[in-house]
N, CA, C and O atoms as a printed pandas DataFrame, in Angstrom:
     atom_number atom_name residue_name chain_id  residue_number  x_coord  y_coord  z_coord
0              1         N          GLY        A               1    0.802   -1.209    0.021
1              2        CA          GLY        A               1   -0.006    0.011    0.011
2              3         C          GLY        A               1    0.839    1.253   -0.006
3              4         O          GLY        A               1    2.062    1.193    0.114
4              5         N          GLU        A               2    0.194    2.358   -0.154
5              6        CA          GLU        A               2    0.854    3.660   -0.178
6              7         C          GLU        A               2    1.164    4.126    1.254
7              8         O          GLU        A               2    0.353    3.942    2.161
8              9         N          PRO        A               3    2.339    4.727    1.444
9             10        CA          PRO        A               3    2.678    5.184    2.777
10            11         C          PRO        A               3    1.880    6.447    3.185
11            12         O          PRO        A               3    1.478    7.247    2.340
12            13         N          HIS        A               4    1.672    6.590    4.476
13            14        CA          HIS        A               4    1.110    7.831    5.045
14            15         C          HIS        A               4   -0.221    8.254    4.405
15            16         O          HIS        A               4   -0.351    9.389    3.946
16            17         N          GLN        A               5   -1.179    7.376    4.373
17            18        CA          GLN        A               5   -2.493    7.723    3.815
18            19         C          GLN        A               5   -3.369    8.348    4.905
19            20         O          GLN        A               5   -3.129    8.190    6.102
20            21         N          ASP        A               6   -4.380    9.055    4.441
21            22        CA          ASP        A               6   -5.431    9.637    5.311
22            23         C          ASP        A               6   -4.883   10.593    6.342
23            24         O          ASP        A               6   -5.296   10.558    7.501
24            25         N          GLY        A               7   -3.949   11.459    5.935
25            26        CA          GLY        A               7   -3.424   12.493    6.815
26            27         C          GLY        A               7   -2.493   12.018    7.910
27            28         O          GLY        A               7   -2.233   12.758    8.859
28            29         N          ALA        A               8   -1.987   10.803    7.802
29            30        CA          ALA        A               8   -1.156   10.249    8.877
30            31         C          ALA        A               8    0.315   10.608    8.699
31            32         O          ALA        A               8    1.177   10.009    9.343
32            33         N          CYS        A               9    0.616   11.578    7.832
33            34        CA          CYS        A               9    2.018   11.951    7.564
34            35         C          CYS        A               9    2.416   13.145    8.368
35            36         O          CYS        A               9    1.681   14.132    8.399
36            37         N          ASP        A              10    3.561   13.100    9.026
37            38        CA          ASP        A              10    4.062   14.245    9.772
38            39         C          ASP        A              10    5.159   14.964    9.023
39            40         O          ASP        A              10    5.818   15.830    9.598
40            41         N          HIS        A              11    5.381   14.641    7.769
41            42        CA          HIS        A              11    6.382   15.306    6.934
42            43         C          HIS        A              11    5.625   16.090    5.846
43            44         O          HIS        A              11    5.274   15.530    4.807
44            45         N          GLU        A              12    5.376   17.380    6.087
45            46        CA          GLU        A              12    4.562   18.185    5.196
46            47         C          GLU        A              12    5.066   18.092    3.751
47            48         O          GLU        A              12    6.247   18.315    3.481
48            49         N          GLY        A              13    4.165   17.765    2.837
49            50        CA          GLY        A              13    4.472   17.720    1.433
50            51         C          GLY        A              13    5.082   16.422    0.941
51            52         O          GLY        A              13    5.025   16.134   -0.254
52            53         N          GLN        A              14    5.662   15.634    1.829
53            54        CA          GLN        A              14    6.335   14.410    1.416
54            55         C          GLN        A              14    5.371   13.421    0.813
55            56         O          GLN        A              14    5.697   12.804   -0.201
56            57         N          CYS        A              15    4.191   13.239    1.391
57            58        CA          CYS        A              15    3.250   12.252    0.895
58            59         C          CYS        A              15    2.755   12.588   -0.502
59            60         O          CYS        A              15    2.706   11.729   -1.383
60            61         N          VAL        A              16    2.387   13.858   -0.693
61            62        CA          VAL        A              16    1.921   14.242   -2.018
62            63         C          VAL        A              16    3.004   14.109   -3.040
63            64         O          VAL        A              16    2.705   13.772   -4.186
64            65         N          LEU        A              17    4.250   14.354   -2.699
65            66        CA          LEU        A              17    5.350   14.144   -3.620
66            67         C          LEU        A              17    5.532   12.705   -3.992
67            68         O          LEU        A              17    5.833   12.398   -5.146
68            69         N          LEU        A              18    5.358   11.807   -3.041
69            70        CA          LEU        A              18    5.417   10.370   -3.312
70            71         C          LEU        A              18    4.327    9.981   -4.346
71            72         O          LEU        A              18    4.570    9.194   -5.260
72            73         N          ALA        A              19    3.150   10.547   -4.169
73            74        CA          ALA        A              19    2.059   10.241   -5.093
74            75         C          ALA        A              19    2.360   10.806   -6.487
75            76         O          ALA        A              19    2.105   10.139   -7.490
76            77         N          ILE        A              20    2.899   12.027   -6.555
77            78        CA          ILE        A              20    3.229   12.642   -7.835
78            79         C          ILE        A              20    4.307   11.827   -8.533
79            80         O          ILE        A              20    4.204   11.596   -9.738
80            81         N          TRP        A              21    5.331   11.386   -7.824
81            82        CA          TRP        A              21    6.407   10.601   -8.431
82            83         C          TRP        A              21    5.860    9.232   -8.876
83            84         O          TRP        A              21    6.314    8.682   -9.880
84            85         N          SER        A              22    4.910    8.695   -8.150
85            86        CA          SER        A              22    4.312    7.403   -8.543
86            87         C          SER        A              22    3.572    7.546   -9.902
87            88         O          SER        A              22    3.704    6.706  -10.793
88            89         N          VAL        A              23    2.784    8.652  -10.021
89            90        CA          VAL        A              23    2.065    8.910  -11.273
90            91         C          VAL        A              23    3.074    9.158  -12.420
91            92         O          VAL        A              23    2.901    8.639  -13.522
92            93         N          ALA        A              24    4.112    9.943  -12.153
93            94        CA          ALA        A              24    5.135   10.202  -13.165
94            95         C          ALA        A              24    5.794    8.923  -13.615
95            96         O          ALA        A              24    6.031    8.737  -14.808
96            97         N          GLY        A              25    6.093    8.044  -12.695
97            98        CA          GLY        A              25    6.736    6.761  -13.009
98            99         C          GLY        A              25    5.807    5.876  -13.881
99           100         O          GLY        A              25    6.250    5.227  -14.829
100          101         N          ASP        A              26    4.512    5.877  -13.525
101          102        CA          ASP        A              26    3.575    5.108  -14.345
102          103         C          ASP        A              26    3.501    5.637  -15.768
103          104         O          ASP        A              26    3.510    4.863  -16.726
104          105         N          LEU        A              27    3.427    6.958  -15.907
105          106        CA          LEU        A              27    3.391    7.553  -17.247
106          107         C          LEU        A              27    4.628    7.266  -18.056
107          108         O          LEU        A              27    4.537    6.976  -19.249
108          109         N          MET        A              28    5.795    7.343  -17.422
109          110        CA          MET        A              28    7.052    7.055  -18.110
110          111         C          MET        A              28    7.116    5.584  -18.534
111          112         O          MET        A              28    7.551    5.281  -19.645
112          113         N          ARG        A              29    6.689    4.674  -17.661
113          114        CA          ARG        A              29    6.716    3.228  -18.017
114          115         C          ARG        A              29    5.795    2.993  -19.220
115          116         O          ARG        A              29    6.163    2.268  -20.145
116          117         N          ARG        A              30    4.613    3.595  -19.214
117          118        CA          ARG        A              30    3.699    3.384  -20.339
118          119         C          ARG        A              30    4.268    3.969  -21.635
119          120         O          ARG        A              30    4.195    3.349  -22.695
120          121         N          HIS        A              31    4.841    5.183  -21.528
121          122        CA          HIS        A              31    5.409    5.840  -22.733
122          123         C          HIS        A              31    6.589    5.031  -23.280
123          124         O          HIS        A              31    6.634    4.740  -24.476
124          125         N          LEU        A              32    7.549    4.664  -22.413
125          126        CA          LEU        A              32    8.714    3.932  -22.853
126          127         C          LEU        A              32    8.395    2.531  -23.297
127          128         O          LEU        A              32    9.132    1.942  -24.087
128          129         N          GLY        A              33    7.275    1.976  -22.783
129          130        CA          GLY        A              33    6.835    0.657  -23.196
130          131         C          GLY        A              33    6.380    0.621  -24.633
131          132         O          GLY        A              33    6.213   -0.461  -25.196
132          133         N          GLU        A              34    6.169    1.797  -25.257
133          134        CA          GLU        A              34    5.728    1.818  -26.651
134          135         C          GLU        A              34    6.922    1.585  -27.594
135          136         O          GLU        A              34    6.728    1.340  -28.784
136          137         N          TYR        A              35    8.122    1.657  -27.080
137          138        CA          TYR        A              35    9.325    1.450  -27.905
138          139         C          TYR        A              35    9.866    0.068  -27.745
139          140         O          TYR        A              35    9.786   -0.513  -26.662
140          141         N          THR        A              36   10.425   -0.481  -28.816
141          142        CA          THR        A              36   11.121   -1.750  -28.775
142          143         C          THR        A              36   12.574   -1.467  -29.224
143          144         O          THR        A              36   12.873   -0.413  -29.786
144          145         N          LEU        A              37   13.451   -2.431  -28.960
145          146        CA          LEU        A              37   14.825   -2.287  -29.478
146          147         C          LEU        A              37   14.820   -2.176  -30.981
147          148         O          LEU        A              37   15.606   -1.433  -31.568
148          149         N          GLU        A              38   13.928   -2.920  -31.594
149          150        CA          GLU        A              38   13.837   -2.878  -33.055
150          151         C          GLU        A              38   13.420   -1.515  -33.545
151          152         O          GLU        A              38   13.990   -1.005  -34.510
152          153         N          SER        A              39   12.429   -0.908  -32.899
153          154        CA          SER        A              39   11.945    0.432  -33.343
154          155         C          SER        A              39   13.010    1.481  -33.113
155          156         O          SER        A              39   13.172    2.388  -33.930
156          157         N          ILE        A              40   13.755    1.372  -31.989
157          158        CA          ILE        A              40   14.797    2.352  -31.692
158          159         C          ILE        A              40   15.951    2.210  -32.737
159          160         O          ILE        A              40   16.466    3.208  -33.240
160          161         N          ALA        A              41   16.332    0.961  -33.040
161          162        CA          ALA        A              41   17.383    0.741  -34.028
162          163         C          ALA        A              41   16.950    1.272  -35.373
163          164         O          ALA        A              41   17.765    1.849  -36.092
164          165         N          SER        A              42   15.707    1.097  -35.733
165          166        CA          SER        A              42   15.181    1.609  -37.001
166          167         C          SER        A              42   15.261    3.126  -37.067
167          168         O          SER        A              42   15.614    3.687  -38.104
168          169         N          MET        A              43   14.934    3.793  -35.963
169          170        CA          MET        A              43   15.058    5.251  -35.930
170          171         C          MET        A              43   16.545    5.640  -36.053
171          172         O          MET        A              43   16.870    6.566  -36.795
172          173         N          ALA        A              44   17.434    4.961  -35.353
173          174        CA          ALA        A              44   18.840    5.282  -35.379
174          175         C          ALA        A              44   19.449    5.119  -36.773
175          176         O          ALA        A              44   20.373    5.844  -37.144
176          177         N          ARG        A              45   18.920    4.155  -37.544
177          178        CA          ARG        A              45   19.394    3.975  -38.889
178          179         C          ARG        A              45   18.720    4.892  -39.914
179          180         O          ARG        A              45   19.053    4.874  -41.099
180          181         N          GLY        A              46   17.782    5.678  -39.437
181          182        CA          GLY        A              46   17.088    6.616  -40.326
182          183         C          GLY        A              46   15.994    5.970  -41.132
183          184         O          GLY        A              46   15.523    6.556  -42.107
184          185         N          GLU        A              47   15.572    4.773  -40.755
185          186        CA          GLU        A              47   14.512    4.059  -41.468
186          187         C          GLU        A              47   13.120    4.406  -40.977
187          188         O          GLU        A              47   12.133    4.164  -41.671
188          189         N          SER        A              48   13.040    4.965  -39.794
189          190        CA          SER        A              48   11.775    5.373  -39.180
190          191         C          SER        A              48   11.934    6.804  -38.642
191          192         O          SER        A              48   13.043    7.226  -38.313
192          193         N          PRO        A              49   10.846    7.529  -38.558
193          194        CA          PRO        A              49   10.953    8.869  -37.974
194          195         C          PRO        A              49   11.276    8.855  -36.506
195          196         O          PRO        A              49   10.878    7.948  -35.776
196          197         N          TRP        A              50   12.002    9.865  -36.076
197          198        CA          TRP        A              50   12.309   10.012  -34.661
198          199         C          TRP        A              50   11.060   10.436  -33.912
199          200         O          TRP        A              50   10.142   10.985  -34.520
200          201         N          PRO        A              51   10.999   10.201  -32.618
201          202        CA          PRO        A              51    9.863   10.620  -31.825
202          203         C          PRO        A              51    9.693   12.148  -31.893
203          204         O          PRO        A              51   10.668   12.898  -31.939
204          205         N          GLN        A              52    8.445   12.576  -31.897
205          206        CA          GLN        A              52    8.160   13.988  -31.965
206          207         C          GLN        A              52    8.258   14.607  -30.554
207          208         O          GLN        A              52    7.906   13.969  -29.562
208          209         N          THR        A              53    8.738   15.851  -30.485
209          210        CA          THR        A              53    8.786   16.583  -29.221
210          211         C          THR        A              53    7.396   17.038  -28.862
211          212         O          THR        A              53    6.663   17.575  -29.692
212          213         N          VAL        A              54    7.040   16.816  -27.601
213          214        CA          VAL        A              54    5.725   17.251  -27.123
214          215         C          VAL        A              54    5.892   18.557  -26.346
215          216         O          VAL        A              54    6.729   18.641  -25.447
216          217         N          THR        A              55    5.113   19.561  -26.683
217          218        CA          THR        A              55    5.180   20.798  -25.998
218          219         C          THR        A              55    3.944   20.937  -25.128
219          220         O          THR        A              55    2.841   20.559  -25.525
220          221         N          VAL        A              56    4.136   21.471  -23.967
221          222        CA          VAL        A              56    3.021   21.607  -23.037
222          223         C          VAL        A              56    2.620   23.048  -22.936
223          224         O          VAL        A              56    1.692   23.380  -22.199
């Protein structure tokens, strides 16, 4: 389970940061999971387009 749930944390801001890092980690795993070694090698050889930059 997640640490310090339901206001049981005595380190202000730490719990919310753990949650934010957890979400960021999940998003990164999903994004990076879209690539394979084959697709990366194909991009490196110029056979496939490079990933597009996302602007926020």
